[in-house]
Coordinates of C-alpha atoms in Angstrom, one line a residue:
M1372 CA 194.8 65.4 -78.2
S1373 CA 192.8 63.3 -75.9
A1374 CA 189.6 62.0 -75.9
P1375 CA 186.7 63.9 -74.4
H1376 CA 186.2 62.6 -71.0
T1377 CA 182.8 61.1 -70.6
P1378 CA 181.1 60.9 -67.0
R1379 CA 180.4 58.0 -65.5
K1380 CA 176.8 57.6 -65.2
A1381 CA 175.9 56.4 -61.6
L1382 CA 173.3 53.6 -61.1
G1383 CA 173.7 53.3 -65.0
R1384 CA 172.6 50.1 -67.0
L1385 CA 174.3 47.0 -65.8
S1386 CA 176.8 44.7 -67.9
L1387 CA 174.7 41.4 -68.8
P1388 CA 176.8 39.1 -66.8
E1389 CA 176.0 41.3 -63.7
R1390 CA 172.3 41.6 -64.6
T1391 CA 172.1 38.0 -65.1
F1392 CA 173.5 37.4 -61.3
V1393 CA 171.4 40.1 -59.9
A1394 CA 168.4 38.8 -61.4
D1395 CA 169.2 35.3 -59.8
A1396 CA 170.0 36.4 -56.6
L1397 CA 167.2 38.4 -56.2
R1398 CA 164.7 35.9 -57.3
T1399 CA 165.9 33.9 -54.2
E1400 CA 166.0 36.7 -51.8
T1401 CA 162.6 37.9 -52.5
V1402 CA 161.3 34.2 -51.9
G1403 CA 163.1 34.2 -48.7
G1404 CA 161.9 37.6 -47.9
V1405 CA 158.4 36.7 -48.4
L1406 CA 159.1 33.6 -45.9
L1407 CA 160.9 35.9 -43.5
L1408 CA 157.4 38.3 -43.5
V1409 CA 155.3 35.0 -43.0
A1410 CA 157.5 33.8 -40.0
A1411 CA 157.8 37.4 -38.7
T1412 CA 154.0 37.6 -38.5
A1413 CA 153.5 33.9 -37.1
A1414 CA 156.0 34.9 -34.1
L1415 CA 154.0 38.1 -33.7
V1416 CA 150.8 36.2 -33.4
W1417 CA 152.2 32.9 -31.5
A1418 CA 153.8 35.4 -28.9
N1419 CA 150.6 37.8 -28.5
V1420 CA 148.0 35.6 -28.4
P1421 CA 147.4 34.4 -24.6
A1422 CA 146.5 30.9 -25.1
L1423 CA 149.9 30.5 -27.3
H1424 CA 152.0 32.8 -25.6
D1425 CA 153.3 30.2 -23.0
S1426 CA 154.0 27.6 -25.5
Y1427 CA 156.1 30.5 -27.6
E1428 CA 158.2 31.2 -24.5
A1429 CA 158.6 27.4 -23.5
V1430 CA 159.9 26.5 -27.1
S1431 CA 162.1 29.6 -27.2
H1432 CA 163.9 29.0 -24.0
F1433 CA 163.8 25.1 -24.4
H1434 CA 167.8 24.1 -24.1
I1435 CA 169.3 21.4 -26.1
G1436 CA 173.2 20.6 -27.0
P1437 CA 175.9 18.9 -25.3
A1438 CA 176.8 21.0 -22.2
A1439 CA 180.2 19.4 -22.2
L1440 CA 181.0 21.1 -25.5
G1441 CA 179.8 24.6 -24.0
L1442 CA 176.8 24.5 -26.4
D1443 CA 173.9 23.6 -24.2
L1444 CA 171.8 26.6 -25.7
S1445 CA 168.1 27.6 -26.0
V1446 CA 166.3 26.9 -29.5
A1447 CA 166.3 30.9 -29.8
H1448 CA 170.2 31.0 -29.0
W1449 CA 170.6 28.2 -31.8
A1450 CA 168.6 30.3 -34.2
A1451 CA 170.6 33.6 -33.8
D1452 CA 174.2 31.7 -33.3
G1453 CA 173.7 28.7 -35.6
L1454 CA 171.3 29.5 -38.0
L1455 CA 172.3 32.8 -38.9
A1456 CA 176.0 31.4 -39.3
I1457 CA 174.6 30.2 -42.5
F1458 CA 173.4 33.6 -43.4
F1459 CA 176.6 35.1 -42.8
F1460 CA 178.3 32.2 -44.9
V1461 CA 176.2 33.3 -47.7
A1462 CA 177.0 37.2 -47.2
G1463 CA 180.8 36.1 -47.0
I1464 CA 180.4 34.4 -50.7
E1465 CA 178.4 37.6 -51.7
L1466 CA 181.1 40.0 -50.6
K1467 CA 184.0 37.9 -52.0
R1468 CA 182.2 37.7 -55.3
E1469 CA 181.7 41.4 -55.3
L1470 CA 185.3 42.1 -54.4
V1471 CA 186.7 40.3 -57.2
A1472 CA 184.3 39.9 -59.8
G1473 CA 181.3 42.6 -59.3
D1474 CA 181.0 46.2 -58.9
L1475 CA 183.3 46.5 -55.8
R1476 CA 186.2 45.1 -58.1
D1477 CA 186.6 48.6 -59.9
P1478 CA 187.3 51.2 -57.2
K1479 CA 185.4 54.2 -59.2
A1480 CA 182.7 52.0 -59.4
A1481 CA 182.8 50.9 -55.8
A1482 CA 182.8 54.2 -54.5
L1483 CA 179.0 54.8 -54.7
P1484 CA 177.6 52.3 -52.9
V1485 CA 180.2 52.1 -50.3
V1486 CA 180.4 55.7 -49.6
A1487 CA 176.3 55.4 -49.3
A1488 CA 176.4 52.2 -47.3
L1489 CA 178.8 53.9 -44.8
C1490 CA 176.9 57.2 -44.7
G1491 CA 173.7 54.9 -44.4
M1492 CA 175.3 53.0 -41.2
A1493 CA 177.1 56.9 -39.4
A1494 CA 173.7 58.9 -40.0
P1495 CA 171.5 55.8 -38.0
A1496 CA 174.0 55.7 -35.1
L1497 CA 174.4 59.3 -35.0
V1498 CA 170.7 59.7 -35.0
Y1499 CA 170.1 57.4 -32.4
V1500 CA 173.0 58.9 -30.1
L1501 CA 171.6 62.2 -30.5
T1502 CA 168.3 61.1 -29.4
N1503 CA 169.4 59.3 -26.3
T1504 CA 171.7 61.8 -25.0
A1505 CA 169.0 64.3 -25.2
G1506 CA 166.4 61.7 -23.6
G1507 CA 169.4 60.6 -21.2
G1508 CA 168.9 57.0 -22.6
S1509 CA 171.5 54.1 -23.0
L1510 CA 174.0 54.5 -25.9
A1511 CA 174.7 50.9 -26.2
G1512 CA 172.0 50.5 -29.0
W1513 CA 173.8 52.8 -31.4
A1514 CA 174.6 50.0 -34.0
V1515 CA 170.9 48.4 -34.0
P1516 CA 169.6 51.1 -36.6
T1517 CA 172.9 50.6 -38.8
A1518 CA 171.8 47.3 -40.6
T1519 CA 169.5 46.8 -43.8
D1520 CA 167.5 43.6 -44.3
I1521 CA 167.7 43.3 -48.3
A1522 CA 165.5 40.0 -47.9
F1523 CA 162.6 42.1 -46.1
A1524 CA 163.4 45.1 -48.7
L1525 CA 162.9 42.9 -51.5
A1526 CA 159.8 40.9 -50.2
V1527 CA 157.9 44.6 -49.8
L1528 CA 158.9 45.5 -53.5
A1529 CA 157.6 41.9 -54.3
V1530 CA 154.3 42.7 -52.3
I1531 CA 153.8 46.2 -53.8
G1532 CA 154.5 45.0 -57.6
T1533 CA 157.1 47.8 -58.2
S1534 CA 158.9 46.9 -61.5
L1535 CA 162.2 48.3 -60.0
P1536 CA 164.8 48.7 -62.8
S1537 CA 167.7 46.3 -62.0
A1538 CA 170.4 49.5 -61.8
L1539 CA 168.3 50.2 -58.7
R1540 CA 168.1 46.8 -57.4
A1541 CA 171.5 46.1 -58.0
F1542 CA 172.2 49.3 -55.9
L1543 CA 170.2 48.3 -53.1
L1544 CA 171.8 44.7 -53.2
T1545 CA 175.2 46.2 -53.2
L1546 CA 174.4 48.5 -50.3
A1547 CA 173.1 45.5 -48.2
V1548 CA 176.4 43.4 -49.2
V1549 CA 178.8 46.5 -47.6
D1550 CA 176.0 47.0 -44.9
D1551 CA 176.5 43.1 -43.7
L1552 CA 180.3 43.4 -44.1
F1553 CA 180.4 46.5 -41.7
A1554 CA 177.5 44.9 -39.3
I1555 CA 180.0 41.8 -39.0
L1556 CA 182.9 44.1 -38.1
I1557 CA 180.7 45.8 -35.6
I1558 CA 179.8 42.7 -34.1
A1559 CA 183.4 41.5 -33.8
V1560 CA 184.7 44.5 -32.6
F1561 CA 182.3 45.8 -30.6
F1562 CA 180.4 42.7 -29.0
T1563 CA 182.9 40.7 -27.9
D1564 CA 183.5 40.8 -24.0
T1565 CA 186.0 38.3 -23.2
L1566 CA 188.2 36.0 -25.3
N1567 CA 188.8 32.3 -24.9
F1568 CA 192.0 32.3 -26.6
A1569 CA 192.5 28.4 -26.8
A1570 CA 189.0 27.9 -28.4
L1571 CA 190.3 31.2 -30.5
G1572 CA 193.4 29.6 -31.6
G1573 CA 191.9 26.5 -32.1
A1574 CA 188.7 28.0 -34.9
V1575 CA 192.0 29.6 -36.7
V1576 CA 193.7 26.5 -36.9
G1577 CA 190.1 25.0 -38.5
L1578 CA 190.0 27.8 -40.8
A1579 CA 193.5 27.4 -41.9
V1580 CA 192.7 23.7 -42.7
F1581 CA 189.8 25.0 -44.5
W1582 CA 191.2 27.3 -46.5
L1583 CA 194.2 24.8 -47.4
L1584 CA 191.9 22.2 -48.3
L1585 CA 190.1 24.3 -50.6
R1586 CA 193.5 25.7 -52.7
K1587 CA 194.6 21.7 -53.0
G1588 CA 191.1 21.3 -54.6
V1589 CA 189.6 18.7 -52.2
R1590 CA 185.7 18.3 -52.7
G1591 CA 183.1 16.6 -50.6
W1592 CA 180.7 18.1 -48.4
Y1593 CA 181.4 15.3 -46.0
V1594 CA 185.0 16.9 -45.5
Y1595 CA 183.7 20.3 -44.8
V1596 CA 180.2 20.4 -43.3
P1597 CA 181.9 18.3 -40.3
L1598 CA 185.0 21.0 -40.6
A1599 CA 182.9 23.5 -40.5
L1600 CA 180.9 22.6 -37.5
V1601 CA 183.8 22.2 -35.7
I1602 CA 185.2 25.5 -36.9
W1603 CA 181.7 27.3 -35.7
A1604 CA 181.7 25.7 -32.2
L1605 CA 185.2 27.0 -31.5
M1606 CA 184.7 30.4 -32.7
Y1607 CA 181.4 30.1 -30.4
N1608 CA 183.5 29.2 -27.2
S1609 CA 186.1 31.8 -28.1
G1610 CA 183.8 34.8 -27.2
I1611 CA 183.4 36.2 -30.7
H1612 CA 180.2 35.9 -32.3
A1613 CA 179.9 32.7 -34.0
T1614 CA 178.5 34.0 -37.5
I1615 CA 182.0 35.4 -37.6
A1616 CA 182.9 32.0 -38.9
G1617 CA 180.4 31.7 -41.2
V1618 CA 181.9 34.9 -42.9
A1619 CA 185.5 33.8 -42.6
M1620 CA 184.7 30.6 -44.7
G1621 CA 182.5 32.3 -47.2
L1622 CA 185.2 34.8 -47.8
M1623 CA 188.0 32.0 -48.6
L1624 CA 185.8 30.5 -51.4
R1625 CA 186.9 31.0 -54.9
C1626 CA 184.8 33.3 -56.5
T1627 CA 186.6 33.3 -60.0
T1628 CA 185.8 30.7 -63.0
R1629 CA 188.7 29.1 -64.5
E1630 CA 189.4 27.3 -67.8
G1631 CA 186.4 24.9 -68.2
E1632 CA 184.6 26.1 -65.5
R1633 CA 180.7 27.3 -66.2
H1634 CA 180.4 28.4 -62.5
S1635 CA 183.2 29.5 -59.8
P1636 CA 183.4 27.0 -56.5
G1637 CA 181.8 29.9 -54.5
G1638 CA 179.1 30.6 -57.0
H1639 CA 178.1 26.8 -57.0
I1640 CA 178.1 26.7 -53.1
E1641 CA 176.3 30.0 -53.1
H1642 CA 173.7 28.5 -55.6
L1643 CA 173.0 25.3 -53.3
V1644 CA 173.1 27.1 -49.5
R1645 CA 171.2 30.4 -50.4
P1646 CA 167.8 28.7 -50.4
L1647 CA 169.0 27.1 -47.2
S1648 CA 169.6 30.6 -45.6
A1649 CA 166.7 32.5 -47.1
G1650 CA 164.1 30.1 -46.8
L1651 CA 165.1 28.2 -43.5
A1652 CA 167.7 29.7 -41.3
V1653 CA 166.8 33.5 -41.8
P1654 CA 162.5 32.6 -41.5
L1655 CA 163.4 30.4 -38.2
F1656 CA 165.7 33.0 -36.6
A1657 CA 162.7 35.4 -37.5
L1658 CA 160.3 33.1 -36.0
F1659 CA 162.2 33.1 -32.5
S1660 CA 163.4 36.7 -32.4
A1661 CA 160.4 38.7 -33.6
G1662 CA 157.4 37.2 -31.1
V1663 CA 157.4 40.5 -29.1
P1664 CA 154.4 41.8 -27.3
V1665 CA 152.4 44.1 -29.1
S1666 CA 149.8 46.2 -27.5
G1667 CA 148.6 49.9 -27.7
G1668 CA 150.6 50.5 -24.9
A1669 CA 153.8 48.8 -26.1
L1670 CA 153.5 50.4 -29.2
A1671 CA 153.2 53.9 -27.4
D1672 CA 156.4 53.4 -25.3
V1673 CA 158.4 53.1 -28.6
F1674 CA 157.8 56.6 -29.3
T1675 CA 158.6 57.8 -25.8
Q1676 CA 161.5 55.6 -24.5
P1677 CA 164.5 57.3 -26.1
E1678 CA 166.1 53.8 -26.6
T1679 CA 163.2 52.7 -28.7
L1680 CA 162.9 55.9 -30.4
G1681 CA 166.2 56.2 -31.1
V1682 CA 165.9 53.1 -33.3
V1683 CA 163.0 54.2 -35.0
L1684 CA 164.3 57.4 -36.0
G1685 CA 167.6 56.0 -37.0
L1686 CA 166.0 53.5 -39.5
V1687 CA 163.2 55.9 -40.8
V1688 CA 165.3 59.3 -40.8
G1689 CA 168.9 58.3 -40.3
K1690 CA 169.0 55.6 -43.1
T1691 CA 167.4 57.8 -45.7
L1692 CA 169.3 60.6 -45.0
G1693 CA 172.4 59.1 -44.6
I1694 CA 172.1 56.8 -47.8
F1695 CA 170.7 59.8 -50.2
G1696 CA 173.3 62.3 -49.0
G1697 CA 175.9 59.6 -49.3
T1698 CA 175.0 59.4 -53.1
W1699 CA 174.9 62.8 -53.6
L1700 CA 178.0 63.7 -52.5
T1701 CA 179.7 61.0 -54.4
A1702 CA 177.9 62.4 -57.5
R1703 CA 178.6 66.1 -56.6
F1704 CA 182.3 65.7 -55.7
T1705 CA 183.4 63.0 -58.2
R1706 CA 183.1 62.8 -61.9
A1707 CA 180.0 60.5 -61.6
S1708 CA 176.5 61.7 -62.7
L1709 CA 173.2 60.2 -62.4
S1710 CA 171.8 57.6 -64.9
D1711 CA 169.7 59.8 -67.6
D1712 CA 166.9 57.5 -66.9
L1713 CA 166.7 57.8 -63.1
A1714 CA 166.0 61.0 -60.9
W1715 CA 167.0 61.9 -57.4
P1716 CA 163.4 61.4 -55.9
D1717 CA 164.4 57.5 -57.2
V1718 CA 167.6 57.6 -55.2
F1719 CA 165.5 59.1 -52.0
A1720 CA 162.6 56.3 -52.3
V1721 CA 165.5 53.1 -52.3
A1722 CA 167.3 55.0 -49.2
T1723 CA 164.1 55.2 -47.5
L1724 CA 163.4 51.3 -48.5
A1725 CA 166.8 50.6 -47.0
G1726 CA 165.5 51.7 -43.8
I1727 CA 164.0 48.4 -43.4
G1728 CA 166.4 46.5 -40.6
F1729 CA 165.1 43.3 -39.4
T1730 CA 167.6 40.3 -39.5
V1731 CA 170.8 41.9 -38.2
S1732 CA 169.4 44.9 -36.4
L1733 CA 167.4 42.0 -34.2
L1734 CA 170.4 40.6 -33.5
I1735 CA 172.5 43.4 -32.5
G1736 CA 169.5 44.5 -30.2
E1737 CA 169.7 41.4 -28.5
L1738 CA 173.7 41.6 -28.2
A1739 CA 173.5 45.4 -27.0
F1740 CA 171.0 45.0 -24.6
E1741 CA 172.0 41.1 -23.3
G1742 CA 170.7 40.5 -19.6
D1743 CA 168.0 43.2 -20.0
A1744 CA 165.3 41.2 -21.4
A1745 CA 162.3 44.1 -21.1
L1746 CA 164.8 46.6 -23.1
T1747 CA 165.7 44.1 -25.5
G1748 CA 161.9 43.3 -26.0
E1749 CA 161.1 46.9 -26.4
V1750 CA 164.3 47.3 -29.1
K1751 CA 162.7 44.6 -31.2
A1752 CA 159.4 46.2 -31.2
A1753 CA 161.0 49.4 -32.1
V1754 CA 162.8 47.4 -35.2
L1755 CA 159.5 46.2 -36.0
T1756 CA 157.9 49.5 -36.1
G1757 CA 160.7 51.4 -37.7
S1758 CA 160.9 48.9 -40.5
L1759 CA 157.2 49.2 -40.9
L1760 CA 157.3 52.8 -41.5
A1761 CA 160.0 52.7 -43.5
A1762 CA 158.2 50.2 -45.8
M1763 CA 155.3 52.0 -45.7
L1764 CA 157.0 55.3 -46.9
A1765 CA 158.9 53.5 -49.5
T1766 CA 156.0 52.4 -50.9
V1767 CA 154.0 55.5 -51.3
L1768 CA 157.3 57.0 -52.8
L1769 CA 158.0 54.1 -55.1
K1770 CA 154.2 53.7 -56.5
L1771 CA 154.5 57.6 -57.5
R1772 CA 157.0 56.5 -59.9
N1773 CA 156.0 53.0 -60.8
A1774 CA 154.7 54.0 -64.7
K1775 CA 158.1 55.4 -65.0
Y1776 CA 159.7 52.1 -63.7
R1777 CA 157.6 50.0 -65.4
R1778 CA 158.6 51.6 -68.7
M1779 CA 162.3 51.1 -67.8
W1780 CA 161.7 47.7 -66.9
E1781 CA 160.0 46.6 -70.1
A1782 CA 162.6 48.4 -72.3
E1783 CA 165.2 46.2 -70.3
E1784 CA 163.2 43.1 -70.9
R1785 CA 162.4 43.8 -74.7
D1786 CA 164.0 40.6 -76.6
D1787 CA 162.1 41.2 -80.1
D1788 CA 164.7 38.6 -82.1
L1789 CA 164.3 36.1 -79.6
D1790 CA 167.7 35.1 -78.9
G1791 CA 167.5 34.9 -74.8
I1792 CA 169.4 38.3 -74.7
P1793 CA 167.7 41.6 -74.1
D1794 CA 167.9 43.9 -77.0
I1795 CA 169.2 46.9 -75.1
Y1796 CA 172.6 44.9 -74.8
E1797 CA 173.2 43.9 -78.5
Q1798 CA 172.6 47.5 -80.3
D1799 CA 176.3 47.5 -81.0
D1800 CA 176.1 43.8 -82.6
P1801 CA 175.8 43.9 -86.3
E1802 CA 174.3 40.0 -86.2
Y1803 CA 171.5 41.5 -83.9
H1804 CA 170.5 44.3 -86.7
L1805 CA 171.2 41.5 -89.4
R1806 CA 168.4 39.4 -87.4
M1807 CA 166.5 42.2 -86.8
A1808 CA 166.3 43.3 -90.7
A1809 CA 165.5 39.5 -91.7
I1810 CA 162.7 40.0 -89.1
H1811 CA 161.5 43.1 -90.6
E1812 CA 161.6 42.0 -94.1
R1813 CA 159.5 39.0 -93.1
R1814 CA 156.6 41.0 -91.3
A1815 CA 156.9 43.3 -94.3
A1816 CA 156.6 40.7 -96.7
E1817 CA 153.4 39.5 -94.7
H1818 CA 151.9 43.2 -94.4
R1819 CA 152.2 43.6 -98.5
R1820 CA 150.6 40.0 -98.9
L1821 CA 147.7 41.1 -96.8
A1822 CA 147.8 44.1 -98.3
R1823 CA 147.0 42.7 -101.8
E1824 CA 144.7 40.2 -100.7
K1825 CA 142.6 43.1 -99.1
A1826 CA 142.9 45.1 -102.6
A1827 CA 141.9 42.0 -104.4
A1828 CA 139.0 42.0 -102.0
R1829 CA 137.7 45.3 -102.7
H1830 CA 138.3 45.2 -106.2
A1831 CA 135.9 41.8 -106.4
V1832 CA 133.3 43.9 -104.2
A1833 CA 133.4 46.5 -106.9
E1834 CA 133.1 44.5 -109.9
V1835 CA 130.0 42.7 -108.0
A1836 CA 128.5 45.9 -107.3
G1837 CA 129.2 47.4 -111.0
G1838 CA 127.3 44.2 -112.5
A1839 CA 124.6 44.4 -110.3
G1840 CA 123.6 47.9 -111.5
E1841 CA 124.2 47.2 -115.0
E1842 CA 121.3 44.3 -114.9
N1843 CA 118.8 46.9 -113.6
D1844 CA 119.7 49.5 -116.1
G1845 CA 116.3 48.6 -117.8
P1846 CA 113.0 50.3 -117.4
A1847 CA 110.7 48.9 -114.7

């Protein structure tokens, strides 16, 4: 007889290596998200204070770079095309790691986040298209509400202090990685108008050299950084968005360890570059992209124009229903079942949190309405508004279950034997139970000693009391 089939648990507890990686990655992303919030706030203040507005415009549109190489770009343009290439480089490494060593390696485990992410991109696009078809707006911005900003989402978690279990955090991270992949494809396919085949050929040759050097084991940043800059410049001049170069190079790195290695080359480089991406590149992009006029009239226009309303509804409604619906359908029509510790309202809350679209949404907004500065600014305001509404709704939903999450988090973190490994991962290890037995025996011995001391003290008090009574038995 075959063994009975055990249903696979969706959003179940992570393996210990995966949990460690997720914890390290999210720690950096959370810090970066806080910096992102600070940069976005600074941009809004800088752009909306009358005395500072002109200086914001002057700095944003100040041009710098060699015109002979086609790189005489504004500061805002450098932030969007240059600095975000670092962000997408890290995204490429994350995607490669997930494909070869993470959850996406197993097709059964990958089905849930992939389907959820695809539905979480299709539904916002559909909401945008329906809104603009009904309102007579432009369909060019259909891709704006499809992206999730993991750093911003995790920053919201850090601010509201929710002890979200690692499984839900990992689900959010994996969603964002898949989301980034399809956002990259959208940018490459739908926002490339003309191609310079000579520059594109040069970029492909540069990528081939990059790949060959990696395979030959050549080391040294002084080799790869200049080569990466050349590849980026050629990709920019080819007509394809320059961030694609960052993704391509990230995907080429090896993310599996070999004998004698503590970390893979991809993991090591990601560890070095992620702080630069989260702490500098993305906040600077936010600083020069989030500076949109905010007034009562501008906010009212967000809910009256079909393009901006489509973005808001896409982020708040489309993302939530898409991710939740994709997760439910996967669990319904496969053998996966939801983890015993979680309920469907938890998935709904995380789906709502994924409606925070910032970095890539702002970038796609700039590309979709390039040449129409007024509409670009209005769409950016819609991205900010939709992200804020999604964050507020997610905060309420997550707070309702915060006590439950805290108990789950405490159970995941408990380490009674003090060996650095949470006890929940050692339940099948005999050595763990021996260590715990020794700990309990020491505690029992201590309690027995304390009990004997208390009994002796009570006996002594009783003897003293009895002796005092005997002395006073005589007549007064």
